[in-house]
PDB file of C-alpha atoms in Angstrom:
ATOM      1  CA  ALA A   1      -0.267   0.176   0.144  1.00 71.00           C
ATOM      2  CA  GLN A   2       1.083   3.651  -0.710  1.00 78.00           C
ATOM      3  CA  SER A   3       2.115   5.639   2.643  1.00 86.00           C
ATOM      4  CA  VAL A   4       2.822   9.446   1.824  1.00 91.00           C
ATOM      5  CA  ALA A   5       5.551  11.009   4.729  1.00 94.00           C
ATOM      6  CA  GLN A   6       5.622  15.084   6.086  1.00 95.00           C
ATOM      7  CA  PRO A   7       8.704  14.958   8.514  1.00 95.00           C
ATOM      8  CA  GLU A   8       7.674  18.078   9.585  1.00 95.00           C
ATOM      9  CA  ASP A   9       4.454  19.374  11.274  1.00 94.00           C
ATOM     10  CA  GLN A  10       5.224  23.298  10.728  1.00 96.00           C
ATOM     11  CA  VAL A  11       7.797  25.510   9.270  1.00 97.00           C
ATOM     12  CA  ASN A  12       7.666  28.693   9.859  1.00 97.00           C
ATOM     13  CA  VAL A  13       9.207  31.114   7.308  1.00 98.00           C
ATOM     14  CA  ALA A  14       9.782  35.126   7.473  1.00 97.00           C
ATOM     15  CA  GLU A  15       7.682  37.294   4.279  1.00 97.00           C
ATOM     16  CA  GLY A  16       9.371  37.066   0.945  1.00 97.00           C
ATOM     17  CA  ASN A  17      12.381  34.603   2.025  1.00 97.00           C
ATOM     18  CA  PRO A  18      11.343  30.971  -0.284  1.00 97.00           C
ATOM     19  CA  LEU A  19       9.872  28.383   1.780  1.00 97.00           C
ATOM     20  CA  THR A  20       9.944  24.238   1.057  1.00 97.00           C
ATOM     21  CA  VAL A  21       7.670  21.973   2.407  1.00 98.00           C
ATOM     22  CA  LYS A  22       8.687  18.365   1.930  1.00 98.00           C
ATOM     23  CA  CYS A  23       6.955  14.842   2.032  1.00 98.00           C
ATOM     24  CA  THR A  24       7.675  11.433   0.783  1.00 97.00           C
ATOM     25  CA  TYR A  25       5.835   8.864  -0.797  1.00 94.00           C
ATOM     26  CA  SER A  26       6.149   5.219  -0.828  1.00 91.00           C
ATOM     27  CA  VAL A  27       3.830   2.821  -3.468  1.00 85.00           C
ATOM     28  CA  SER A  28       4.679   0.005  -5.216  1.00 81.00           C
ATOM     29  CA  GLY A  29       3.995   1.275  -8.934  1.00 81.00           C
ATOM     30  CA  ASN A  30       4.814   4.891 -10.715  1.00 82.00           C
ATOM     31  CA  PRO A  31       3.325   7.249  -8.358  1.00 86.00           C
ATOM     32  CA  TYR A  32       0.964  10.404  -9.066  1.00 88.00           C
ATOM     33  CA  LEU A  33       1.073  13.661  -6.476  1.00 93.00           C
ATOM     34  CA  PHE A  34      -0.391  16.440  -5.114  1.00 94.00           C
ATOM     35  CA  TRP A  35      -0.275  18.660  -3.332  1.00 96.00           C
ATOM     36  CA  TYR A  36      -3.286  20.557  -1.235  1.00 95.00           C
ATOM     37  CA  VAL A  37      -3.745  24.125   0.397  1.00 96.00           C
ATOM     38  CA  GLN A  38      -6.562  23.984   3.860  1.00 94.00           C
ATOM     39  CA  TYR A  39      -6.895  27.448   5.052  1.00 91.00           C
ATOM     40  CA  PRO A  40      -9.087  28.156   8.497  1.00 84.00           C
ATOM     41  CA  ASN A  41     -12.462  26.455   8.303  1.00 78.00           C
ATOM     42  CA  ARG A  42     -12.136  25.860   4.589  1.00 82.00           C
ATOM     43  CA  GLY A  43     -12.142  22.557   2.730  1.00 85.00           C
ATOM     44  CA  LEU A  44      -8.653  21.116   0.793  1.00 91.00           C
ATOM     45  CA  GLN A  45      -8.152  22.750  -2.439  1.00 92.00           C
ATOM     46  CA  PHE A  46      -5.585  21.643  -5.492  1.00 91.00           C
ATOM     47  CA  LEU A  47      -2.467  23.335  -5.813  1.00 94.00           C
ATOM     48  CA  LEU A  48      -0.411  21.157  -8.249  1.00 94.00           C
ATOM     49  CA  LYS A  49       0.360  17.758  -9.388  1.00 92.00           C
ATOM     50  CA  TYR A  50       2.837  15.729 -10.859  1.00 93.00           C
ATOM     51  CA  ILE A  51       2.071  12.503 -12.933  1.00 87.00           C
ATOM     52  CA  THR A  52       4.736  12.244 -15.292  1.00 85.00           C
ATOM     53  CA  GLY A  53       7.553  14.928 -17.732  1.00 86.00           C
ATOM     54  CA  ASP A  54       9.125  16.892 -15.974  1.00 90.00           C
ATOM     55  CA  ASN A  55      10.239  16.603 -13.297  1.00 92.00           C
ATOM     56  CA  LEU A  56       8.979  20.716 -11.698  1.00 95.00           C
ATOM     57  CA  VAL A  57       6.211  21.246 -11.574  1.00 95.00           C
ATOM     58  CA  LYS A  58       4.653  24.722 -11.385  1.00 95.00           C
ATOM     59  CA  GLY A  59       1.334  25.167  -9.890  1.00 93.00           C
ATOM     60  CA  SER A  60      -0.954  27.326  -8.595  1.00 89.00           C
ATOM     61  CA  TYR A  61       0.154  30.866  -6.074  1.00 91.00           C
ATOM     62  CA  GLY A  62       3.649  30.247  -7.576  1.00 95.00           C
ATOM     63  CA  PHE A  63       4.249  27.274  -6.033  1.00 97.00           C
ATOM     64  CA  GLU A  64       6.187  24.414  -7.385  1.00 97.00           C
ATOM     65  CA  ALA A  65       7.194  21.192  -6.558  1.00 97.00           C
ATOM     66  CA  GLU A  66       9.935  19.075  -8.062  1.00 95.00           C
ATOM     67  CA  PHE A  67       9.714  15.352  -8.236  1.00 96.00           C
ATOM     68  CA  ASN A  68      12.563  13.220  -7.872  1.00 96.00           C
ATOM     69  CA  LYS A  69      12.231   9.545  -8.540  1.00 93.00           C
ATOM     70  CA  SER A  70      15.648   8.260  -6.411  1.00 94.00           C
ATOM     71  CA  GLN A  71      14.287  10.651  -3.399  1.00 95.00           C
ATOM     72  CA  THR A  72      10.597   9.381  -3.758  1.00 95.00           C
ATOM     73  CA  SER A  73       9.885  12.903  -2.259  1.00 97.00           C
ATOM     74  CA  PHE A  74       7.535  15.316  -4.118  1.00 98.00           C
ATOM     75  CA  HIS A  75       9.213  18.813  -1.817  1.00 98.00           C
ATOM     76  CA  LEU A  76       6.489  21.843  -1.849  1.00 98.00           C
ATOM     77  CA  LYS A  77       8.376  24.844  -2.724  1.00 98.00           C
ATOM     78  CA  LYS A  78       7.883  29.007  -3.466  1.00 97.00           C
ATOM     79  CA  PRO A  79      10.305  31.176  -4.443  1.00 96.00           C
ATOM     80  CA  SER A  80       8.801  34.846  -1.973  1.00 97.00           C
ATOM     81  CA  ALA A  81       6.261  33.956   0.971  1.00 97.00           C
ATOM     82  CA  LEU A  82       3.270  35.562   1.480  1.00 97.00           C
ATOM     83  CA  VAL A  83       1.555  35.886   4.652  1.00 96.00           C
ATOM     84  CA  SER A  84      -1.210  35.234   2.784  1.00 95.00           C
ATOM     85  CA  ASP A  85       0.097  31.855   2.406  1.00 96.00           C
ATOM     86  CA  SER A  86      -0.077  31.032   6.159  1.00 96.00           C
ATOM     87  CA  ALA A  87      -2.244  27.338   5.990  1.00 96.00           C
ATOM     88  CA  LEU A  88      -2.191  23.677   6.783  1.00 96.00           C
ATOM     89  CA  TYR A  89      -0.352  21.786   3.197  1.00 97.00           C
ATOM     90  CA  PHE A  90      -1.141  18.032   2.333  1.00 95.00           C
ATOM     91  CA  CYS A  91       1.177  15.818   0.142  1.00 96.00           C
ATOM     92  CA  ALA A  92      -0.866  13.068  -1.180  1.00 92.00           C
ATOM     93  CA  VAL A  93       0.014   9.960  -3.240  1.00 89.00           C
ATOM     94  CA  ARG A  94      -1.849   8.012  -5.799  1.00 83.00           C
ATOM     95  CA  ASP A  95      -0.633   4.940  -6.999  1.00 73.00           C
ATOM     96  CA  SER A  96      -0.150   4.129 -10.441  1.00 66.00           C
ATOM     97  CA  VAL A  97      -0.883   0.139 -10.018  1.00 63.00           C
ATOM     98  CA  ARG A  98      -4.564  -0.459  -8.824  1.00 54.00           C
ATOM     99  CA  ASP A  99      -5.226  -2.754  -5.949  1.00 46.00           C
ATOM    100  CA  ASN A 100      -8.661  -4.108  -5.570  1.00 46.00           C
ATOM    101  CA  TYR A 101     -10.236  -0.987  -7.203  1.00 48.00           C
ATOM    102  CA  GLY A 102      -7.305   0.418  -6.564  1.00 49.00           C
ATOM    103  CA  GLN A 103      -8.219   4.629  -5.994  1.00 56.00           C
ATOM    104  CA  ASN A 104      -7.222   5.157  -2.984  1.00 66.00           C
ATOM    105  CA  PHE A 105      -5.658   8.370  -2.820  1.00 77.00           C
ATOM    106  CA  VAL A 106      -3.665   8.836   0.522  1.00 85.00           C
ATOM    107  CA  PHE A 107      -2.720  11.761   2.678  1.00 89.00           C
ATOM    108  CA  GLY A 108       0.561  13.087   4.160  1.00 91.00           C
ATOM    109  CA  PRO A 109      -0.636  14.299   7.850  1.00 91.00           C
ATOM    110  CA  GLY A 110       0.038  18.056   7.276  1.00 94.00           C
ATOM    111  CA  THR A 111       2.297  20.782   7.807  1.00 96.00           C
ATOM    112  CA  ARG A 112       1.239  23.843   9.155  1.00 96.00           C
ATOM    113  CA  LEU A 113       3.337  27.177   7.199  1.00 97.00           C
ATOM    114  CA  SER A 114       3.689  30.129   9.059  1.00 97.00           C
ATOM    115  CA  VAL A 115       4.554  33.136   7.519  1.00 97.00           C
ATOM    116  CA  LEU A 116       5.891  35.690   9.494  1.00 96.00           C
ATOM    117  CA  PRO A 117       5.852  38.772   8.470  1.00 94.00           C
TER     118      PRO A 117
ATOM    119  CA  GLU B   1     -20.222  25.666 -11.060  1.00 84.00           C
ATOM    120  CA  ALA B   2     -18.238  22.912 -10.636  1.00 81.00           C
ATOM    121  CA  GLN B   3     -18.374  21.791  -7.044  1.00 92.00           C
ATOM    122  CA  VAL B   4     -18.680  19.239  -4.131  1.00 95.00           C
ATOM    123  CA  THR B   5     -21.343  20.020  -1.979  1.00 96.00           C
ATOM    124  CA  GLN B   6     -21.742  18.415   1.900  1.00 96.00           C
ATOM    125  CA  ASN B   7     -24.885  19.341   4.008  1.00 96.00           C
ATOM    126  CA  PRO B   8     -24.806  19.851   6.701  1.00 96.00           C
ATOM    127  CA  ARG B   9     -22.169  21.964   7.566  1.00 95.00           C
ATOM    128  CA  TYR B  10     -21.864  21.398  11.081  1.00 96.00           C
ATOM    129  CA  LEU B  11     -24.452  19.345  13.116  1.00 96.00           C
ATOM    130  CA  ILE B  12     -24.082  18.725  17.449  1.00 97.00           C
ATOM    131  CA  THR B  13     -25.855  15.131  17.665  1.00 96.00           C
ATOM    132  CA  VAL B  14     -26.810  12.731  20.791  1.00 96.00           C
ATOM    133  CA  THR B  15     -25.082   9.231  21.231  1.00 97.00           C
ATOM    134  CA  GLY B  16     -26.288   6.783  18.673  1.00 97.00           C
ATOM    135  CA  LYS B  17     -29.282   9.000  17.803  1.00 97.00           C
ATOM    136  CA  LYS B  18     -28.669   7.360  13.690  1.00 97.00           C
ATOM    137  CA  LEU B  19     -27.626  10.556  11.122  1.00 97.00           C
ATOM    138  CA  THR B  20     -26.377  11.087   7.300  1.00 98.00           C
ATOM    139  CA  VAL B  21     -24.091  13.249   6.386  1.00 98.00           C
ATOM    140  CA  THR B  22     -25.154  14.158   2.462  1.00 98.00           C
ATOM    141  CA  CYS B  23     -22.532  14.421  -0.538  1.00 98.00           C
ATOM    142  CA  SER B  24     -23.138  15.721  -3.889  1.00 98.00           C
ATOM    143  CA  GLN B  25     -21.153  16.594  -6.987  1.00 97.00           C
ATOM    144  CA  ASN B  26     -22.146  18.066  -9.906  1.00 96.00           C
ATOM    145  CA  MET B  27     -18.435  17.184 -11.957  1.00 94.00           C
ATOM    146  CA  ASN B  28     -20.200  13.417 -14.256  1.00 94.00           C
ATOM    147  CA  HIS B  29     -17.040  11.615 -11.247  1.00 92.00           C
ATOM    148  CA  GLU B  30     -17.018   8.515 -11.614  1.00 90.00           C
ATOM    149  CA  TYR B  31     -14.978   8.586  -8.112  1.00 90.00           C
ATOM    150  CA  MET B  32     -15.900   9.697  -4.592  1.00 92.00           C
ATOM    151  CA  SER B  33     -14.974   9.107  -1.596  1.00 93.00           C
ATOM    152  CA  TRP B  34     -15.249  10.116   2.287  1.00 95.00           C
ATOM    153  CA  TYR B  35     -12.141  11.317   4.322  1.00 95.00           C
ATOM    154  CA  ARG B  36     -11.801  12.623   8.561  1.00 96.00           C
ATOM    155  CA  GLN B  37      -9.615  15.190   9.368  1.00 94.00           C
ATOM    156  CA  ASP B  38      -8.221  14.364  12.768  1.00 92.00           C
ATOM    157  CA  PRO B  39      -5.350  16.962  14.627  1.00 86.00           C
ATOM    158  CA  GLY B  40      -2.791  14.991  14.658  1.00 80.00           C
ATOM    159  CA  LEU B  41      -3.621  12.482  12.078  1.00 85.00           C
ATOM    160  CA  GLY B  42      -4.209  14.092   8.973  1.00 85.00           C
ATOM    161  CA  LEU B  43      -6.980  12.690   6.722  1.00 89.00           C
ATOM    162  CA  ARG B  44      -7.613   9.345   6.763  1.00 91.00           C
ATOM    163  CA  GLN B  45     -10.080   7.545   4.187  1.00 90.00           C
ATOM    164  CA  ILE B  46     -13.213   6.245   5.394  1.00 94.00           C
ATOM    165  CA  TYR B  47     -14.924   4.766   2.974  1.00 93.00           C
ATOM    166  CA  TYR B  48     -15.036   5.173  -1.186  1.00 91.00           C
ATOM    167  CA  SER B  49     -16.672   4.559  -4.153  1.00 91.00           C
ATOM    168  CA  MET B  50     -15.208   3.572  -7.908  1.00 87.00           C
ATOM    169  CA  ASN B  51     -19.610   4.634  -9.663  1.00 88.00           C
ATOM    170  CA  VAL B  52     -22.462   2.931  -8.539  1.00 91.00           C
ATOM    171  CA  GLU B  53     -23.046   0.389  -6.355  1.00 90.00           C
ATOM    172  CA  VAL B  54     -19.224   0.035  -6.654  1.00 88.00           C
ATOM    173  CA  THR B  55     -17.952   1.086  -2.678  1.00 91.00           C
ATOM    174  CA  ASP B  56     -15.164  -0.665  -1.160  1.00 89.00           C
ATOM    175  CA  LYS B  57     -13.524   0.276   2.311  1.00 90.00           C
ATOM    176  CA  GLY B  58     -11.189   2.743   3.560  1.00 87.00           C
ATOM    177  CA  ASP B  59      -8.677   2.717   6.358  1.00 86.00           C
ATOM    178  CA  VAL B  60     -11.313   3.628   9.334  1.00 94.00           C
ATOM    179  CA  PRO B  61     -14.515   2.164   7.667  1.00 96.00           C
ATOM    180  CA  GLU B  62     -15.841   1.436  11.354  1.00 96.00           C
ATOM    181  CA  GLY B  63     -18.674   2.724  12.748  1.00 97.00           C
ATOM    182  CA  TYR B  64     -19.024   3.695   8.847  1.00 98.00           C
ATOM    183  CA  LYS B  65     -22.231   2.945   5.885  1.00 97.00           C
ATOM    184  CA  VAL B  66     -22.423   4.587   2.682  1.00 97.00           C
ATOM    185  CA  SER B  67     -24.651   4.134  -0.657  1.00 96.00           C
ATOM    186  CA  ARG B  68     -23.776   5.031  -4.375  1.00 96.00           C
ATOM    187  CA  LYS B  69     -27.216   4.434  -6.063  1.00 96.00           C
ATOM    188  CA  GLU B  70     -26.769   7.574  -8.203  1.00 96.00           C
ATOM    189  CA  LYS B  71     -22.957   8.902  -9.758  1.00 95.00           C
ATOM    190  CA  ARG B  72     -23.869  12.262  -8.349  1.00 97.00           C
ATOM    191  CA  ASN B  73     -25.096  11.033  -4.510  1.00 97.00           C
ATOM    192  CA  PHE B  74     -22.499   9.352  -1.736  1.00 98.00           C
ATOM    193  CA  PRO B  75     -24.166   9.983   1.877  1.00 98.00           C
ATOM    194  CA  LEU B  76     -22.334   8.841   4.399  1.00 98.00           C
ATOM    195  CA  ILE B  77     -24.738   6.948   7.634  1.00 98.00           C
ATOM    196  CA  LEU B  78     -23.796   7.403  10.958  1.00 97.00           C
ATOM    197  CA  GLU B  79     -26.289   4.254  12.292  1.00 95.00           C
ATOM    198  CA  SER B  80     -25.431   5.141  16.432  1.00 97.00           C
ATOM    199  CA  PRO B  81     -22.576   7.232  16.201  1.00 97.00           C
ATOM    200  CA  SER B  82     -20.098   7.706  19.171  1.00 97.00           C
ATOM    201  CA  PRO B  83     -18.414  10.331  21.165  1.00 97.00           C
ATOM    202  CA  ASN B  84     -15.055   8.719  19.051  1.00 96.00           C
ATOM    203  CA  GLN B  85     -16.688  10.100  15.997  1.00 98.00           C
ATOM    204  CA  THR B  86     -16.380  13.832  16.226  1.00 97.00           C
ATOM    205  CA  SER B  87     -14.261  14.903  13.603  1.00 97.00           C
ATOM    206  CA  LEU B  88     -14.163  17.882  10.814  1.00 96.00           C
ATOM    207  CA  TYR B  89     -15.308  14.906   6.834  1.00 97.00           C
ATOM    208  CA  PHE B  90     -14.992  15.962   3.637  1.00 96.00           C
ATOM    209  CA  CYS B  91     -16.921  14.181   0.699  1.00 96.00           C
ATOM    210  CA  ALA B  92     -14.345  14.391  -2.583  1.00 94.00           C
ATOM    211  CA  SER B  93     -14.204  13.561  -6.240  1.00 93.00           C
ATOM    212  CA  SER B  94     -12.591  12.945  -8.484  1.00 88.00           C
ATOM    213  CA  PHE B  95     -12.907  10.968 -12.740  1.00 84.00           C
ATOM    214  CA  GLN B  96     -10.551   8.261 -12.742  1.00 73.00           C
ATOM    215  CA  GLY B  97      -6.576   8.011 -13.382  1.00 65.00           C
ATOM    216  CA  ASN B  98      -4.739  10.466 -13.265  1.00 67.00           C
ATOM    217  CA  TYR B  99      -6.690  13.413 -11.599  1.00 76.00           C
ATOM    218  CA  GLY B 100      -6.861  14.838  -7.707  1.00 81.00           C
ATOM    219  CA  TYR B 101      -9.634  15.451  -6.320  1.00 87.00           C
ATOM    220  CA  THR B 102     -12.593  17.805  -5.357  1.00 91.00           C
ATOM    221  CA  PHE B 103     -13.096  18.149  -2.407  1.00 93.00           C
ATOM    222  CA  GLY B 104     -16.245  19.614  -0.318  1.00 94.00           C
ATOM    223  CA  SER B 105     -16.199  22.250   1.947  1.00 93.00           C
ATOM    224  CA  GLY B 106     -16.102  20.351   4.712  1.00 94.00           C
ATOM    225  CA  THR B 107     -18.751  19.071   7.834  1.00 96.00           C
ATOM    226  CA  ARG B 108     -18.105  19.582  11.453  1.00 96.00           C
ATOM    227  CA  LEU B 109     -19.706  16.765  13.716  1.00 97.00           C
ATOM    228  CA  THR B 110     -19.370  16.507  17.430  1.00 97.00           C
ATOM    229  CA  VAL B 111     -21.100  13.597  18.988  1.00 97.00           C
ATOM    230  CA  VAL B 112     -21.769  13.730  22.503  1.00 96.00           C
TER     231      VAL B 112
END
């Protein structure tokens, strides 16, 4: 079964500085990788995904993520953080190998990002 | 507007009183899923469905039931709620394959 780890519960960064939120995964087949963001009292919003192709994926709100197959990682990055980026970020993986009905979509535990003014 | 709609947004109930949380999507998605979100545990999948009349257990199915009689609807049923089911619940849907999920706004359930 697939799994996702987000090793940091909390990431603090100053406004204007680059930010990284880490994610590593484990799958049996090829991974479909996703990042979601959750603002207070809201549902999860899609940021970006990696399916195949270029390892650097660009998404919403200036975020990007780099797929690294050898390190089984998919870290979320942004060159210059904004206070409004403060939220809870979830990494998720979907395994390309179907298992039973095969569409289990597994989330990491989440990383709370705080951007300080 | 393409969306997943959950109702109610907030619900306080008593132990043992059956309840249903509704979920509907207007995107003709095959896949639908229910998650619960608890502090420190992230999102855990309760049940998912590949299509009409096809459902399967996720990671934490105990105490929950689902049905998928129509493609657009995927209600979550708690036959006899208990306080440990107090949580924030999300419904989500997607096309099959390498697509991500679209999430509803969530239902905050408190069982006293």
